[in-house]
Coordinates of C-alpha atoms in Angstrom, one line a residue:
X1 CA 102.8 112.6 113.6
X2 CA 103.8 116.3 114.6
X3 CA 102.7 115.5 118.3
X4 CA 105.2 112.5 118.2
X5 CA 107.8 114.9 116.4
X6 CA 107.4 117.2 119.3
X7 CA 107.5 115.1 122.2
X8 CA 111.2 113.5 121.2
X9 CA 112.9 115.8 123.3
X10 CA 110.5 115.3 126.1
X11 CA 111.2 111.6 125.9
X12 CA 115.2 112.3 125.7
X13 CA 115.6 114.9 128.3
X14 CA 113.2 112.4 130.2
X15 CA 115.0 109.2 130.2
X16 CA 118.6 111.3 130.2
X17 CA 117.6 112.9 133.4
X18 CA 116.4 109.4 135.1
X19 CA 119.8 108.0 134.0
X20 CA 121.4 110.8 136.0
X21 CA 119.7 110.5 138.7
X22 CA 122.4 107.1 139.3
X23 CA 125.2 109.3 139.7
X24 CA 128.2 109.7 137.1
X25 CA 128.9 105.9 137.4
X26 CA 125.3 104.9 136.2
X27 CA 125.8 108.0 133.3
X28 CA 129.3 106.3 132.0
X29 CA 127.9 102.7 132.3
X30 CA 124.8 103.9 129.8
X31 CA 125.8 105.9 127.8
X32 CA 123.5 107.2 125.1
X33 CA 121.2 104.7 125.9
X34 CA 118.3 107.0 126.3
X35 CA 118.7 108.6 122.7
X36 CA 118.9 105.0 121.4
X37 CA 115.8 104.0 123.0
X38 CA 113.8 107.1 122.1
X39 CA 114.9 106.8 118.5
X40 CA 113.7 103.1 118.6
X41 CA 110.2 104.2 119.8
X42 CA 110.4 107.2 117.3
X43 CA 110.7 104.3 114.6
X44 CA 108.1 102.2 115.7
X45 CA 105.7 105.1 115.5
X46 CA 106.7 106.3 112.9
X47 CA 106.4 103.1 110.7
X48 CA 103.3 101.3 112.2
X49 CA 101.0 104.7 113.9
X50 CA 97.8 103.7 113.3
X51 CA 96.7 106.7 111.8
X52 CA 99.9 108.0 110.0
X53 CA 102.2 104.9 110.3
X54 CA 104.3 104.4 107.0
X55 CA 103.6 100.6 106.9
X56 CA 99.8 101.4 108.0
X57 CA 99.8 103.7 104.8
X58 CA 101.0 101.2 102.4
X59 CA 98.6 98.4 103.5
X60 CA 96.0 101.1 103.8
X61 CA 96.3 101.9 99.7
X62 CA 97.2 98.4 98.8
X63 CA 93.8 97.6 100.6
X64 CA 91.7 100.3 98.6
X65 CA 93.6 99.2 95.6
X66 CA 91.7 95.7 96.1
X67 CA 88.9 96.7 96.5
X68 CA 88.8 99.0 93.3
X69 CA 90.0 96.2 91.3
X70 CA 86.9 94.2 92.4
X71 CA 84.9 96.5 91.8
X72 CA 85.7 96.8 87.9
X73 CA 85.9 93.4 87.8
X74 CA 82.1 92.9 88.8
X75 CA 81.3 95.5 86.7
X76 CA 83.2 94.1 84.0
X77 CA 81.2 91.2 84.3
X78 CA 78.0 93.0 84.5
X79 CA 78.5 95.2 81.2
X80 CA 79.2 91.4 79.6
X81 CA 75.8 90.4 80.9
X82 CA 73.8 93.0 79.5
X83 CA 76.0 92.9 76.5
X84 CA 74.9 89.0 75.3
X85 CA 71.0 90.3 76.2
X86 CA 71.5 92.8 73.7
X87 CA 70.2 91.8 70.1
X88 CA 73.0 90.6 68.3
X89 CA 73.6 88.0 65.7
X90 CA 74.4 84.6 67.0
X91 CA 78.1 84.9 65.5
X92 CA 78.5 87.8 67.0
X93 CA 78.3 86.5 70.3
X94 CA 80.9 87.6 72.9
X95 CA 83.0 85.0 74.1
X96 CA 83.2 84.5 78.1
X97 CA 85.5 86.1 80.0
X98 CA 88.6 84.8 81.6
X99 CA 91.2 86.0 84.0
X100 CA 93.4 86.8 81.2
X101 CA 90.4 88.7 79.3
X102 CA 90.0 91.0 82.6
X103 CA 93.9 91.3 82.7
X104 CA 93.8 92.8 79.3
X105 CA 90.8 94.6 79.1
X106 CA 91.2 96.4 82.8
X107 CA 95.2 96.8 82.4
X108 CA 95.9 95.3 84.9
X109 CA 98.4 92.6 86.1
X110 CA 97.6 88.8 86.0
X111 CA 98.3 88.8 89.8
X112 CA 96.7 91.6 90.9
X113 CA 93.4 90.1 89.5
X114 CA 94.2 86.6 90.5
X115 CA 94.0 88.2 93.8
X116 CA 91.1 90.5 93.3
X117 CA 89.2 86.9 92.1
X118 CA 90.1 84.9 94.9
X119 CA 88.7 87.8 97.4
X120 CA 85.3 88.1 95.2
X121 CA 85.3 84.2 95.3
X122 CA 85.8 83.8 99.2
X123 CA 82.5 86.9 99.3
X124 CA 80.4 84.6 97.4
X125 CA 80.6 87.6 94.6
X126 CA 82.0 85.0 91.7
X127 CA 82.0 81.8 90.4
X128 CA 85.2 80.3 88.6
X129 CA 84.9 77.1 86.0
X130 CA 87.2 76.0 83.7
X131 CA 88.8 79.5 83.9
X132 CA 85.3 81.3 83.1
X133 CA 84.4 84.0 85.5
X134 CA 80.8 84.5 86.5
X135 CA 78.6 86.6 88.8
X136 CA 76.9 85.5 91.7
X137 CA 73.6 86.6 92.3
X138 CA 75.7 88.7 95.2
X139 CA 77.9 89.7 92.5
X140 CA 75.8 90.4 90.4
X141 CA 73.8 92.7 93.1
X142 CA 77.3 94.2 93.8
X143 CA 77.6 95.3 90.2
X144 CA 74.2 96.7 89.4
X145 CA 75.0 99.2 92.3
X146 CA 78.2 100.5 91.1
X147 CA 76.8 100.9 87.3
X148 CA 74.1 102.6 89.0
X149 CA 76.6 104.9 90.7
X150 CA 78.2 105.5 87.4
X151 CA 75.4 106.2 85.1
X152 CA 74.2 108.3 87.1
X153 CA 77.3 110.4 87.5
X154 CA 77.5 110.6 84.0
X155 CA 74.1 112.0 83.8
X156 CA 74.9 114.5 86.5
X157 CA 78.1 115.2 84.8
X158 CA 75.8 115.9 81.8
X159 CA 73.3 117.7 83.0
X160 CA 74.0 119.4 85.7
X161 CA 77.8 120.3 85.2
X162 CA 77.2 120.9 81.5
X163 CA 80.4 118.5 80.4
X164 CA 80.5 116.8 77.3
X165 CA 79.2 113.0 77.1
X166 CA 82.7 112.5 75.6
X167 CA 84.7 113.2 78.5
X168 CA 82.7 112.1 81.5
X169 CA 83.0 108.1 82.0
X170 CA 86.7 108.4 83.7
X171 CA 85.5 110.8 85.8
X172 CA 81.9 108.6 86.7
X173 CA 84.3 105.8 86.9
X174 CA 86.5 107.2 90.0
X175 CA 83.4 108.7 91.4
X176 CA 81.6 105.2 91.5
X177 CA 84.0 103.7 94.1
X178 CA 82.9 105.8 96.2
X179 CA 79.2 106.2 96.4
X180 CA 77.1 104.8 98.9
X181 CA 73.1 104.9 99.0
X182 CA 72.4 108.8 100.1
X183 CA 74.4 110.1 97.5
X184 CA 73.0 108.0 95.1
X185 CA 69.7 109.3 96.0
X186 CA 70.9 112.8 96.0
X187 CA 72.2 112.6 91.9
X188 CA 68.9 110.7 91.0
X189 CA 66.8 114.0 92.2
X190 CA 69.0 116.1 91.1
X191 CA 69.2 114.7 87.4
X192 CA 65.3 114.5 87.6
X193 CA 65.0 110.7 87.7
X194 CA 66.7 109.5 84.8
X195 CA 66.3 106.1 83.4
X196 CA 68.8 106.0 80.8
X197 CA 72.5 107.9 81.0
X198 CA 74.1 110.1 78.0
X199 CA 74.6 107.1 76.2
X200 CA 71.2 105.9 76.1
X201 CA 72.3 103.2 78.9
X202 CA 69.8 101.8 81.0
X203 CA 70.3 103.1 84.9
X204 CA 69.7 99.8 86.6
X205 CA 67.8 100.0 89.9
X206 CA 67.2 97.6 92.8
X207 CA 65.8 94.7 92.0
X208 CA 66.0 95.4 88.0
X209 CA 68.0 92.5 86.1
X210 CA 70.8 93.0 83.9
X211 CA 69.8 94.3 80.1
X212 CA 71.3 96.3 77.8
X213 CA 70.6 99.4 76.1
X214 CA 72.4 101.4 73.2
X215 CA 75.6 99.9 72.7
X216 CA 77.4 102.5 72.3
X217 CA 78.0 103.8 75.8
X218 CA 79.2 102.6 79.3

C-alpha cells in the first residue's frame, strides 16, 4: 500500500505530461483528466489489492470467521459425544443438539451458524435430520484434532507456563484454531506425553474414539 501511495504522483505527472505533449488545445480539451484517472486506479487498489485491498480484508476475516465458527461447532459436537459415553443416569441424558442449541450455547447468531452448517454439510463434516446435528466420521476426525490441540494447550499452559487451570481454556481455545500437526507434536514433548489435561480430560489421539473423562473440565 505505501508503494502505491508513492507512485501517485508518478502516475499524475505521467499522464499530465503525455497530455501535454498534444499542445495547449489537447490540455484545454482534457482537462484534469489524468488526476481523475489516477485517483480511479488509486481506488481500485486501494479497495480490491490483493494483499492490503480493503474489500480483500473484509472477506479475508469474514472467511477466518467461518472457519472458527466450524470449528467450535464440531467440537461442540464432539464434547456432546463424549458427554452421553460418560456414566450418567438414563434421565440425565443430554438432549441432542440443534441449530438453535449451538446458537445459544456458542453466542452466536442463528445465521452465522446456519452458514457455518451448510459449509460443514457440503465437507461431508455433518449430518442434519429433523433439525439434529451430527458428526460425520470426517467430522468427527475434524474434532478430535482441535480438542487435541486444546487439551493440550491447557496442559502446556499448566505445566509449562505455570497458569492456573482456572484461567487457561479461553486462551487453549484461540490457540486451537490455529495448530497444525508439528506444533502439536512439539506441546506433547514438551508436557511429557500427557494423557489427560488439567481437568482430568482425556487428550484424544489419532485413531482413539470419542469418550469422556472427568466432567468437570473442557
Amino acid at each position: 500500500m505505501q508503494r502505491l501511495l508513492c507512485m501517485v504522483p508518478f502516475l499524475a505527472a505521467l499522464l499530465a505530461g503525455c497530455n501535454n505533449s498534444g499542445g495547449p488545445a489537447a490540455t484545454s480539451q482534457t482537462g484534469g483528466r489524468p488526476l481523475i484517472v489516477v485517483g480511479v486506479l488509486f481506488t481500485i487498489a486501494l479497495l480490491f489489492a490483493p494483499r492490503h485491498g480493503i474489500i480483500v480484508k473484509l472477506m479475508l476475516r469474514q472467511m477466518l470467521t467461518l472457519r472458527i465458527l466450524a470449528d467450535d461447532i464440531v467440537a461442540l459436537l464432539y464434547r456432546h459425544q463424549e458427554h452421553q459415553q460418560e456414566n450418567q443416569p438414563i434421565d440425565r441424558a443430554e438432549p441432542p443438539v440443534s441449530a438453535r442449541t449451538i446458537a445459544s450455547q456458542l453466542l452466536a447468531s442463528r445465521s452465522a451458524v446456519a452458514v457455518a452448517i451448510a459449509k460443514l454439510k457440503r465437507q461431508g463434516q455433518l449430518r442434519l435430520a429433523y433439525g439434529i446435528c451430527e458428526l460425520t466420521d470426517a467430522g468427527t476426525q475434524h474434532a478430535r484434532d482441535l480438542i487435541r490441540s486444546h487439551r493440550l494447550w491447557e496442559q502446556y499452559l499448566v505445566s509449562e507456563a505455570d497458569m492456573d487451570a482456572s484461567r487457561i481454556h479461553d486462551k487453549a481455545e484461540r490457540f486451537e484454531h490455529f495448530t497444525d500437526a508439528p506444533m502439536q507434536q512439539h506441546l506433547e514433548v514438551q508436557t511429557r506425553h500427557p494423557t489427560r489435561d488439567p481437568h482430568g480430560r482425556v487428550i484424544p489421539r489419532d485413531g482413539d474414539s470419542p469418550r469422556g473423562g472427568n466432567a468437570t473440565g473442557e
